[in-house]
C-alpha atoms as an extended CHARMM CRD file, in Angstrom:
* protein
*
       249  EXT
         1         1  MET       CA            143.4850000000       18.7260000000      -63.1820000000  PROA      1               0.0000000000
         2         2  ARG       CA            145.0150000000       15.6400000000      -61.3280000000  PROA      2               0.0000000000
         3         3  GLN       CA            143.2060000000       13.9480000000      -58.9670000000  PROA      3               0.0000000000
         4         4  PHE       CA            144.2070000000       11.4890000000      -56.2710000000  PROA      4               0.0000000000
         5         5  GLY       CA            142.5720000000       10.3200000000      -52.9820000000  PROA      5               0.0000000000
         6         6  LEU       CA            141.6570000000        7.3420000000      -50.6600000000  PROA      6               0.0000000000
         7         7  ILE       CA            139.2150000000        5.4320000000      -49.8470000000  PROA      7               0.0000000000
         8         8  GLY       CA            138.2610000000        3.2870000000      -46.5320000000  PROA      8               0.0000000000
         9         9  PHE       CA            135.4360000000        3.8400000000      -43.7390000000  PROA      9               0.0000000000
        10        10  PRO       CA            135.1560000000        5.5980000000      -41.7460000000  PROA      10              0.0000000000
        11        11  LEU       CA            137.9560000000        8.3190000000      -42.4780000000  PROA      11              0.0000000000
        12        12  SER       CA            137.7910000000       10.4510000000      -39.5340000000  PROA      12              0.0000000000
        13        13  HSD       CA            141.5840000000        8.8850000000      -38.2190000000  PROA      13              0.0000000000
        14        14  SER       CA            142.5930000000        9.5530000000      -41.6410000000  PROA      14              0.0000000000
        15        15  PHE       CA            146.1770000000       11.8750000000      -42.0110000000  PROA      15              0.0000000000
        16        16  SER       CA            146.5610000000       11.0410000000      -46.2370000000  PROA      16              0.0000000000
        17        17  LYS       CA            144.5040000000       14.4480000000      -47.0390000000  PROA      17              0.0000000000
        18        18  GLY       CA            146.6850000000       17.0310000000      -45.0070000000  PROA      18              0.0000000000
        19        19  PHE       CA            149.7260000000       15.1750000000      -45.6340000000  PROA      19              0.0000000000
        20        20  PHE       CA            149.3990000000       15.4410000000      -49.8730000000  PROA      20              0.0000000000
        21        21  ALA       CA            148.0510000000       19.2220000000      -49.2070000000  PROA      21              0.0000000000
        22        22  GLU       CA            151.0630000000       20.0130000000      -47.5180000000  PROA      22              0.0000000000
        23        23  LYS       CA            152.9410000000       18.4230000000      -49.8710000000  PROA      23              0.0000000000
        24        24  PHE       CA            151.6470000000       19.9500000000      -52.7490000000  PROA      24              0.0000000000
        25        25  ALA       CA            151.5830000000       23.2000000000      -51.5620000000  PROA      25              0.0000000000
        26        26  LYS       CA            155.3340000000       22.3730000000      -50.4000000000  PROA      26              0.0000000000
        27        27  GLU       CA            156.8940000000       21.5780000000      -53.8590000000  PROA      27              0.0000000000
        28        28  ASN       CA            154.4270000000       24.2690000000      -55.7500000000  PROA      28              0.0000000000
        29        29  ILE       CA            152.6000000000       20.8580000000      -56.9920000000  PROA      29              0.0000000000
        30        30  GLU       CA            149.5180000000       22.9950000000      -58.9300000000  PROA      30              0.0000000000
        31        31  LEU       CA            145.9440000000       21.3290000000      -60.5880000000  PROA      31              0.0000000000
        32        32  THR       CA            146.6350000000       18.6180000000      -58.5200000000  PROA      32              0.0000000000
        33        33  SER       CA            143.8400000000       17.2490000000      -55.3750000000  PROA      33              0.0000000000
        34        34  TYR       CA            143.6960000000       14.7930000000      -52.8620000000  PROA      34              0.0000000000
        35        35  GLU       CA            140.2090000000       13.8660000000      -51.4770000000  PROA      35              0.0000000000
        36        36  ASN       CA            138.5390000000       11.5660000000      -48.9030000000  PROA      36              0.0000000000
        37        37  TYR       CA            135.9000000000        9.1920000000      -50.8080000000  PROA      37              0.0000000000
        38        38  PRO       CA            134.5220000000        7.4430000000      -47.7930000000  PROA      38              0.0000000000
        39        39  ILE       CA            133.0220000000        4.2540000000      -48.8360000000  PROA      39              0.0000000000
        40        40  GLU       CA            131.4850000000        1.5970000000      -46.6510000000  PROA      40              0.0000000000
        41        41  ASN       CA            131.4670000000       -1.2140000000      -48.8050000000  PROA      41              0.0000000000
        42        42  MET       CA            133.1160000000       -2.2910000000      -52.2560000000  PROA      42              0.0000000000
        43        43  ASP       CA            129.3100000000       -1.8070000000      -54.2290000000  PROA      43              0.0000000000
        44        44  SER       CA            130.1840000000        1.6620000000      -54.7790000000  PROA      44              0.0000000000
        45        45  PHE       CA            133.9890000000        1.4930000000      -56.3010000000  PROA      45              0.0000000000
        46        46  ILE       CA            133.3190000000        1.3590000000      -59.6060000000  PROA      46              0.0000000000
        47        47  SER       CA            131.0530000000        4.1920000000      -59.5420000000  PROA      47              0.0000000000
        48        48  LEU       CA            133.6420000000        5.9830000000      -57.9040000000  PROA      48              0.0000000000
        49        49  TRP       CA            136.1020000000        6.1580000000      -60.7520000000  PROA      49              0.0000000000
        50        50  ASP       CA            132.9100000000        6.8710000000      -63.3900000000  PROA      50              0.0000000000
        51        51  SER       CA            131.6630000000       10.2440000000      -61.1730000000  PROA      51              0.0000000000
        52        52  ASN       CA            135.7020000000       10.9120000000      -61.3720000000  PROA      52              0.0000000000
        53        53  PRO       CA            137.3110000000       10.5200000000      -64.6940000000  PROA      53              0.0000000000
        54        54  ASN       CA            140.4720000000       12.5590000000      -63.3310000000  PROA      54              0.0000000000
        55        55  LEU       CA            141.1160000000        9.7810000000      -60.9890000000  PROA      55              0.0000000000
        56        56  GLU       CA            144.3750000000        8.5120000000      -61.3750000000  PROA      56              0.0000000000
        57        57  GLY       CA            145.3960000000        6.5710000000      -58.1890000000  PROA      57              0.0000000000
        58        58  ILE       CA            143.8710000000        6.0170000000      -54.8480000000  PROA      58              0.0000000000
        59        59  ASN       CA            145.0970000000        4.7270000000      -51.4080000000  PROA      59              0.0000000000
        60        60  ILE       CA            142.9000000000        2.2050000000      -49.4650000000  PROA      60              0.0000000000
        61        61  THR       CA            142.5240000000        1.6840000000      -45.7810000000  PROA      61              0.0000000000
        62        62  ILE       CA            140.4160000000       -0.0210000000      -43.6020000000  PROA      62              0.0000000000
        63        63  PRO       CA            138.0660000000       -1.9830000000      -44.2060000000  PROA      63              0.0000000000
        64        64  HSD       CA            139.0620000000       -2.4110000000      -47.6210000000  PROA      64              0.0000000000
        65        65  LYS       CA            142.5680000000       -3.7190000000      -48.5050000000  PROA      65              0.0000000000
        66        66  LYS       CA            141.6170000000       -7.0930000000      -48.8180000000  PROA      66              0.0000000000
        67        67  SER       CA            138.1610000000       -6.5090000000      -50.5090000000  PROA      67              0.0000000000
        68        68  VAL       CA            139.3020000000       -4.4540000000      -53.3980000000  PROA      68              0.0000000000
        69        69  ILE       CA            141.4590000000       -7.2760000000      -54.4690000000  PROA      69              0.0000000000
        70        70  PRO       CA            139.1290000000       -8.8050000000      -57.1280000000  PROA      70              0.0000000000
        71        71  PHE       CA            138.7220000000       -5.2200000000      -58.9240000000  PROA      71              0.0000000000
        72        72  LEU       CA            142.4490000000       -5.1300000000      -59.7230000000  PROA      72              0.0000000000
        73        73  ASN       CA            143.0870000000       -6.0490000000      -63.2730000000  PROA      73              0.0000000000
        74        74  HSD       CA            146.7740000000       -6.2230000000      -62.0970000000  PROA      74              0.0000000000
        75        75  ALA       CA            148.2400000000       -6.9290000000      -58.8470000000  PROA      75              0.0000000000
        76        76  SER       CA            152.1220000000       -6.5390000000      -57.6970000000  PROA      76              0.0000000000
        77        77  THR       CA            154.1600000000       -9.5770000000      -56.4220000000  PROA      77              0.0000000000
        78        78  VAL       CA            153.6430000000       -8.5750000000      -52.8320000000  PROA      78              0.0000000000
        79        79  VAL       CA            149.3510000000       -7.6720000000      -53.2500000000  PROA      79              0.0000000000
        80        80  GLU       CA            149.4180000000      -11.5330000000      -54.9130000000  PROA      80              0.0000000000
        81        81  LYS       CA            151.4510000000      -12.7710000000      -51.7940000000  PROA      81              0.0000000000
        82        82  ILE       CA            149.7500000000      -11.1500000000      -48.7560000000  PROA      82              0.0000000000
        83        83  GLN       CA            146.4290000000      -10.1290000000      -50.1500000000  PROA      83              0.0000000000
        84        84  ALA       CA            146.3090000000       -6.9170000000      -49.3010000000  PROA      84              0.0000000000
        85        85  CYS       CA            146.2520000000       -3.7450000000      -51.6150000000  PROA      85              0.0000000000
        86        86  ASN       CA            146.7970000000       -0.1060000000      -49.7070000000  PROA      86              0.0000000000
        87        87  CYS       CA            147.5770000000        1.7320000000      -53.2650000000  PROA      87              0.0000000000
        88        88  ILE       CA            146.1780000000        1.7430000000      -56.9290000000  PROA      88              0.0000000000
        89        89  ARG       CA            147.2380000000        3.3780000000      -59.8940000000  PROA      89              0.0000000000
        90        90  LYS       CA            144.5640000000        3.8010000000      -63.1650000000  PROA      90              0.0000000000
        91        91  TYR       CA            146.6710000000        3.1180000000      -66.3620000000  PROA      91              0.0000000000
        92        92  ASN       CA            145.3570000000        2.5980000000      -69.5520000000  PROA      92              0.0000000000
        93        93  ASN       CA            141.8550000000        2.5610000000      -67.9970000000  PROA      93              0.0000000000
        94        94  GLU       CA            143.1340000000       -0.4960000000      -65.9020000000  PROA      94              0.0000000000
        95        95  TRP       CA            143.8390000000       -0.9310000000      -62.0710000000  PROA      95              0.0000000000
        96        96  TYR       CA            147.1980000000       -1.8850000000      -60.7840000000  PROA      96              0.0000000000
        97        97  GLY       CA            147.2830000000       -2.3390000000      -57.0050000000  PROA      97              0.0000000000
        98        98  TYR       CA            150.3760000000       -2.7580000000      -55.2830000000  PROA      98              0.0000000000
        99        99  ASN       CA            151.2360000000       -2.4360000000      -51.2260000000  PROA      99              0.0000000000
       100       100  THR       CA            153.1950000000        0.7660000000      -50.0450000000  PROA      100             0.0000000000
       101       101  ASP       CA            152.5520000000       -0.8250000000      -46.4290000000  PROA      101             0.0000000000
       102       102  VAL       CA            155.4380000000       -3.1230000000      -46.2780000000  PROA      102             0.0000000000
       103       103  ILE       CA            157.7160000000       -0.0570000000      -47.5500000000  PROA      103             0.0000000000
       104       104  GLY       CA            157.0710000000        2.2570000000      -44.7560000000  PROA      104             0.0000000000
       105       105  PHE       CA            156.7820000000       -0.8500000000      -42.3340000000  PROA      105             0.0000000000
       106       106  GLU       CA            160.1680000000       -2.3900000000      -43.1280000000  PROA      106             0.0000000000
       107       107  GLN       CA            161.9910000000        1.3570000000      -43.7890000000  PROA      107             0.0000000000
       108       108  SER       CA            160.6840000000        2.8180000000      -40.1950000000  PROA      108             0.0000000000
       109       109  LEU       CA            161.1420000000       -0.8630000000      -38.4740000000  PROA      109             0.0000000000
       110       110  LYS       CA            164.9200000000       -1.6270000000      -39.3540000000  PROA      110             0.0000000000
       111       111  PRO       CA            166.7180000000        1.2350000000      -37.5850000000  PROA      111             0.0000000000
       112       112  PHE       CA            165.1800000000        0.0750000000      -33.8830000000  PROA      112             0.0000000000
       113       113  LEU       CA            165.8980000000       -3.3410000000      -34.6010000000  PROA      113             0.0000000000
       114       114  LYS       CA            168.9520000000       -4.7380000000      -32.2320000000  PROA      114             0.0000000000
       115       115  PRO       CA            170.2280000000       -8.2240000000      -32.9050000000  PROA      115             0.0000000000
       116       116  TYR       CA            168.2160000000       -9.6020000000      -29.8420000000  PROA      116             0.0000000000
       117       117  HSD       CA            165.3270000000       -9.0150000000      -31.9840000000  PROA      117             0.0000000000
       118       118  THR       CA            164.7880000000      -12.0520000000      -33.1660000000  PROA      118             0.0000000000
       119       119  LYS       CA            161.0280000000      -13.1790000000      -32.2470000000  PROA      119             0.0000000000
       120       120  ALA       CA            158.1400000000      -10.8670000000      -32.6230000000  PROA      120             0.0000000000
       121       121  LEU       CA            154.3290000000      -11.2440000000      -31.7030000000  PROA      121             0.0000000000
       122       122  ILE       CA            151.9100000000       -9.4350000000      -34.1290000000  PROA      122             0.0000000000
       123       123  LEU       CA            149.0830000000       -8.2900000000      -32.5770000000  PROA      123             0.0000000000
       124       124  GLY       CA            145.6270000000       -8.8620000000      -35.0500000000  PROA      124             0.0000000000
       125       125  THR       CA            145.1200000000      -10.6950000000      -38.3040000000  PROA      125             0.0000000000
       126       126  GLY       CA            143.7770000000       -7.6950000000      -40.9190000000  PROA      126             0.0000000000
       127       127  GLY       CA            145.4500000000       -6.5280000000      -43.7050000000  PROA      127             0.0000000000
       128       128  ALA       CA            148.1840000000       -4.4580000000      -41.7870000000  PROA      128             0.0000000000
       129       129  ALA       CA            149.3020000000       -7.6630000000      -40.2010000000  PROA      129             0.0000000000
       130       130  ALA       CA            149.9450000000       -9.3790000000      -43.6710000000  PROA      130             0.0000000000
       131       131  ALA       CA            152.2720000000       -6.3800000000      -44.5750000000  PROA      131             0.0000000000
       132       132  VAL       CA            153.4100000000       -6.9080000000      -41.2580000000  PROA      132             0.0000000000
       133       133  GLU       CA            154.3680000000      -10.9510000000      -41.8720000000  PROA      133             0.0000000000
       134       134  TRP       CA            155.7960000000      -10.1090000000      -45.2440000000  PROA      134             0.0000000000
       135       135  VAL       CA            158.3670000000       -7.6350000000      -43.8250000000  PROA      135             0.0000000000
       136       136  LEU       CA            159.3850000000      -10.0410000000      -40.8160000000  PROA      136             0.0000000000
       137       137  THR       CA            160.0450000000      -12.7920000000      -43.3300000000  PROA      137             0.0000000000
       138       138  LYS       CA            161.8800000000      -10.9280000000      -45.0390000000  PROA      138             0.0000000000
       139       139  LEU       CA            164.1320000000       -9.6700000000      -42.4580000000  PROA      139             0.0000000000
       140       140  ASN       CA            164.4760000000      -13.5690000000      -40.9150000000  PROA      140             0.0000000000
       141       141  ILE       CA            162.2290000000      -12.6560000000      -37.6650000000  PROA      141             0.0000000000
       142       142  GLN       CA            160.3430000000      -15.2760000000      -36.6090000000  PROA      142             0.0000000000
       143       143  TYR       CA            156.4360000000      -14.3130000000      -35.7130000000  PROA      143             0.0000000000
       144       144  GLN       CA            153.9180000000      -15.4250000000      -34.0630000000  PROA      144             0.0000000000
       145       145  PHE       CA            149.8820000000      -14.2550000000      -34.6230000000  PROA      145             0.0000000000
       146       146  VAL       CA            147.7700000000      -13.4650000000      -31.9960000000  PROA      146             0.0000000000
       147       147  SER       CA            144.1920000000      -12.6770000000      -31.7500000000  PROA      147             0.0000000000
       148       148  ARG       CA            141.1270000000      -12.3720000000      -29.4350000000  PROA      148             0.0000000000
       149       149  THR       CA            140.2990000000      -15.3750000000      -31.1360000000  PROA      149             0.0000000000
       150       150  ALA       CA            142.3640000000      -18.4400000000      -31.4090000000  PROA      150             0.0000000000
       151       151  LYS       CA            142.4860000000      -20.1880000000      -34.3360000000  PROA      151             0.0000000000
       152       152  PRO       CA            145.3910000000      -22.3390000000      -36.5860000000  PROA      152             0.0000000000
       153       153  GLY       CA            148.5160000000      -20.4000000000      -36.5570000000  PROA      153             0.0000000000
       154       154  VAL       CA            146.8960000000      -17.5600000000      -34.5230000000  PROA      154             0.0000000000
       155       155  ILE       CA            147.1290000000      -17.8280000000      -30.1690000000  PROA      155             0.0000000000
       156       156  ASN       CA            144.4460000000      -15.9920000000      -27.5650000000  PROA      156             0.0000000000
       157       157  TYR       CA            145.9180000000      -13.2530000000      -25.6170000000  PROA      157             0.0000000000
       158       158  SER       CA            145.0510000000      -15.2310000000      -22.5750000000  PROA      158             0.0000000000
       159       159  ASP       CA            147.6730000000      -17.5330000000      -23.6910000000  PROA      159             0.0000000000
       160       160  ILE       CA            150.5830000000      -15.3490000000      -23.9360000000  PROA      160             0.0000000000
       161       161  SER       CA            152.5290000000      -16.3000000000      -21.1010000000  PROA      161             0.0000000000
       162       162  PRO       CA            155.6540000000      -14.2710000000      -19.5350000000  PROA      162             0.0000000000
       163       163  SER       CA            158.1220000000      -16.8650000000      -20.9670000000  PROA      163             0.0000000000
       164       164  ILE       CA            156.6090000000      -16.2040000000      -24.5020000000  PROA      164             0.0000000000
       165       165  MET       CA            156.9800000000      -12.5370000000      -23.5730000000  PROA      165             0.0000000000
       166       166  GLU       CA            160.6540000000      -12.9570000000      -22.7810000000  PROA      166             0.0000000000
       167       167  ALA       CA            161.3440000000      -14.7600000000      -26.1900000000  PROA      167             0.0000000000
       168       168  HSD       CA            159.2700000000      -12.3140000000      -27.9240000000  PROA      168             0.0000000000
       169       169  THR       CA            161.0800000000       -8.7280000000      -27.4070000000  PROA      169             0.0000000000
       170       170  LEU       CA            159.2260000000       -7.3670000000      -30.5160000000  PROA      170             0.0000000000
       171       171  ILE       CA            155.8880000000       -6.6150000000      -30.3920000000  PROA      171             0.0000000000
       172       172  ILE       CA            153.6720000000       -4.9050000000      -33.2340000000  PROA      172             0.0000000000
       173       173  ASN       CA            150.1260000000       -3.5060000000      -32.3450000000  PROA      173             0.0000000000
       174       174  THR       CA            148.2640000000       -3.7290000000      -36.0930000000  PROA      174             0.0000000000
       175       175  SER       CA            145.2180000000       -3.8360000000      -34.4100000000  PROA      175             0.0000000000
       176       176  PRO       CA            142.6860000000       -0.8460000000      -34.3290000000  PROA      176             0.0000000000
       177       177  LEU       CA            142.8000000000       -1.4220000000      -30.2580000000  PROA      177             0.0000000000
       178       178  GLY       CA            143.8660000000        2.0250000000      -28.5870000000  PROA      178             0.0000000000
       179       179  MET       CA            143.0500000000        4.1900000000      -31.5230000000  PROA      179             0.0000000000
       180       180  PHE       CA            140.9760000000        7.4090000000      -31.4400000000  PROA      180             0.0000000000
       181       181  PRO       CA            138.3740000000        7.9070000000      -29.6410000000  PROA      181             0.0000000000
       182       182  ASN       CA            138.6900000000        4.6920000000      -27.5130000000  PROA      182             0.0000000000
       183       183  VAL       CA            141.9980000000        5.8270000000      -26.2890000000  PROA      183             0.0000000000
       184       184  SER       CA            141.6410000000        4.0900000000      -23.3820000000  PROA      184             0.0000000000
       185       185  GLU       CA            142.0160000000        0.7250000000      -24.9530000000  PROA      185             0.0000000000
       186       186  ALA       CA            145.2270000000       -1.5360000000      -24.8030000000  PROA      186             0.0000000000
       187       187  PRO       CA            145.9890000000       -4.9730000000      -26.0410000000  PROA      187             0.0000000000
       188       188  ALA       CA            145.5480000000       -7.5350000000      -22.7370000000  PROA      188             0.0000000000
       189       189  LEU       CA            149.1480000000       -8.3560000000      -22.7790000000  PROA      189             0.0000000000
       190       190  PRO       CA            150.5890000000       -9.1190000000      -19.6140000000  PROA      190             0.0000000000
       191       191  TYR       CA            152.6630000000       -5.5370000000      -19.5330000000  PROA      191             0.0000000000
       192       192  GLU       CA            154.8250000000       -6.6970000000      -16.7050000000  PROA      192             0.0000000000
       193       193  ALA       CA            156.8410000000       -8.9120000000      -18.6430000000  PROA      193             0.0000000000
       194       194  ILE       CA            158.3270000000       -6.2080000000      -21.3260000000  PROA      194             0.0000000000
       195       195  THR       CA            161.6710000000       -5.2400000000      -20.1530000000  PROA      195             0.0000000000
       196       196  SER       CA            164.3850000000       -2.6880000000      -21.4770000000  PROA      196             0.0000000000
       197       197  LYS       CA            164.7670000000       -5.3260000000      -24.2970000000  PROA      197             0.0000000000
       198       198  HSD       CA            161.4100000000       -5.1870000000      -25.8940000000  PROA      198             0.0000000000
       199       199  HSD       CA            160.3580000000       -2.7950000000      -28.8360000000  PROA      199             0.0000000000
       200       200  LEU       CA            156.7060000000       -1.6560000000      -29.0050000000  PROA      200             0.0000000000
       201       201  TYR       CA            155.7760000000       -0.6340000000      -32.5650000000  PROA      201             0.0000000000
       202       202  ASP       CA            151.8650000000        0.2450000000      -32.5770000000  PROA      202             0.0000000000
       203       203  LEU       CA            150.5150000000        1.0000000000      -36.4770000000  PROA      203             0.0000000000
       204       204  ILE       CA            147.9050000000        3.9030000000      -34.8390000000  PROA      204             0.0000000000
       205       205  TYR       CA            149.3910000000        6.7240000000      -34.9510000000  PROA      205             0.0000000000
       206       206  ASN       CA            146.2860000000        8.8700000000      -33.2750000000  PROA      206             0.0000000000
       207       207  PRO       CA            146.9100000000        9.1720000000      -30.5610000000  PROA      207             0.0000000000
       208       208  ALA       CA            151.0720000000        9.3990000000      -30.7180000000  PROA      208             0.0000000000
       209       209  LEU       CA            151.2520000000        7.9260000000      -27.4980000000  PROA      209             0.0000000000
       210       210  THR       CA            148.8770000000        4.8150000000      -27.0010000000  PROA      210             0.0000000000
       211       211  LEU       CA            148.1290000000        3.2360000000      -23.9770000000  PROA      211             0.0000000000
       212       212  PHE       CA            150.0490000000       -0.0210000000      -25.5100000000  PROA      212             0.0000000000
       213       213  LEU       CA            152.9590000000        2.0790000000      -25.9730000000  PROA      213             0.0000000000
       214       214  GLU       CA            152.5850000000        4.3700000000      -22.8980000000  PROA      214             0.0000000000
       215       215  LYS       CA            152.5270000000        0.9600000000      -20.6830000000  PROA      215             0.0000000000
       216       216  GLY       CA            155.7130000000       -0.5120000000      -22.7860000000  PROA      216             0.0000000000
       217       217  LYS       CA            157.5390000000        2.8400000000      -22.1850000000  PROA      217             0.0000000000
       218       218  GLN       CA            156.7230000000        2.7960000000      -18.2160000000  PROA      218             0.0000000000
       219       219  GLN       CA            158.6650000000       -0.7610000000      -18.5900000000  PROA      219             0.0000000000
       220       220  GLY       CA            161.9480000000        1.0000000000      -20.4690000000  PROA      220             0.0000000000
       221       221  ALA       CA            160.7240000000       -0.5110000000      -23.4270000000  PROA      221             0.0000000000
       222       222  THR       CA            161.9050000000        1.3770000000      -26.8440000000  PROA      222             0.0000000000
       223       223  ILE       CA            158.2220000000        2.5920000000      -28.4720000000  PROA      223             0.0000000000
       224       224  GLN       CA            157.2300000000        3.7220000000      -31.9930000000  PROA      224             0.0000000000
       225       225  ASN       CA            153.8320000000        4.6170000000      -33.4240000000  PROA      225             0.0000000000
       226       226  GLY       CA            152.7790000000        4.4890000000      -37.0030000000  PROA      226             0.0000000000
       227       227  LEU       CA            153.4340000000        7.8930000000      -38.0630000000  PROA      227             0.0000000000
       228       228  GLU       CA            156.7680000000        7.7340000000      -39.5600000000  PROA      228             0.0000000000
       229       229  MET       CA            155.1770000000        4.5800000000      -41.3140000000  PROA      229             0.0000000000
       230       230  LEU       CA            152.6340000000        6.6130000000      -42.9510000000  PROA      230             0.0000000000
       231       231  HSD       CA            154.8210000000        9.0750000000      -44.6020000000  PROA      231             0.0000000000
       232       232  LEU       CA            156.9990000000        6.4760000000      -45.8750000000  PROA      232             0.0000000000
       233       233  GLN       CA            154.1040000000        4.6890000000      -47.7040000000  PROA      233             0.0000000000
       234       234  ALA       CA            152.5060000000        7.8280000000      -48.6480000000  PROA      234             0.0000000000
       235       235  ALA       CA            155.5800000000        8.6440000000      -50.2280000000  PROA      235             0.0000000000
       236       236  ALA       CA            156.0310000000        5.5640000000      -52.1230000000  PROA      236             0.0000000000
       237       237  SER       CA            152.4890000000        6.0080000000      -53.3750000000  PROA      237             0.0000000000
       238       238  TRP       CA            153.4720000000        9.2090000000      -55.1380000000  PROA      238             0.0000000000
       239       239  GLU       CA            155.9600000000        7.2240000000      -56.5430000000  PROA      239             0.0000000000
       240       240  ILE       CA            154.1020000000        4.6030000000      -58.2790000000  PROA      240             0.0000000000
       241       241  TRP       CA            151.1070000000        7.1710000000      -59.4090000000  PROA      241             0.0000000000
       242       242  ASN       CA            154.2140000000        9.1620000000      -61.1360000000  PROA      242             0.0000000000
       243       243  ALA       CA            156.1950000000        6.4770000000      -62.5040000000  PROA      243             0.0000000000
       244       244  LYS       CA            156.2080000000        6.1070000000      -66.1150000000  PROA      244             0.0000000000
       245       245  MET       CA            154.8410000000        3.0300000000      -66.1360000000  PROA      245             0.0000000000
       246       246  PRO       CA            153.3800000000        0.8570000000      -63.7310000000  PROA      246             0.0000000000
       247       247  PHE       CA            156.1540000000       -1.3990000000      -62.1550000000  PROA      247             0.0000000000
       248       248  ASP       CA            156.2710000000       -4.3150000000      -60.3730000000  PROA      248             0.0000000000
       249       249  GLN       CA            157.0930000000       -4.4170000000      -56.1160000000  PROA      249             0.0000000000
């Protein structure tokens, strides 16, 4: 039996188990399972593998994308650069770390980009934000981090003026604000400054239409949630787990 899974805490919001169950059934992939492993901290990381000897690979979600890195024997170039890992493959009893968020985000975002999407606001500063930063740099899109706590390189939501909104026509929410069950929450933006030139991308997929996206849509912006990104990053994880040899990224 081949075994794969997801670690994080909590995992009530996760779509991965259902995605892979459907994939295995549709593609007649037998003797293969994908399970959720809710781990509150990384103290039980090694024991998870010890107690599941058939475990070949895992995905990593909030809050462990950064804290898992010290356990890796090998890290891809992307993981080393952004210090965020969401996919591990066990190979010859060693752990290889990858970041498939960058793959999913780039492939899902590119069809929506217009020539005037030259500057972006990244809402949040966690592991997912690091993946977004990597992709925007690759696409030559300037960006500004936004958080509830200002620090060097990061502005506070209260610092966002209408002129900043006008210049930054791409707005990406990487924070958990608005995620189920807290669906009445949204990043504190001056939504009245959003126009039809704006594109709002929310990495949240539950609910499909967050308050952040709804407010943007009301102003005429194009909107996008994180579901396609999740499908693409999951497909990339499966490719990594089934490659003949671990590969760089």
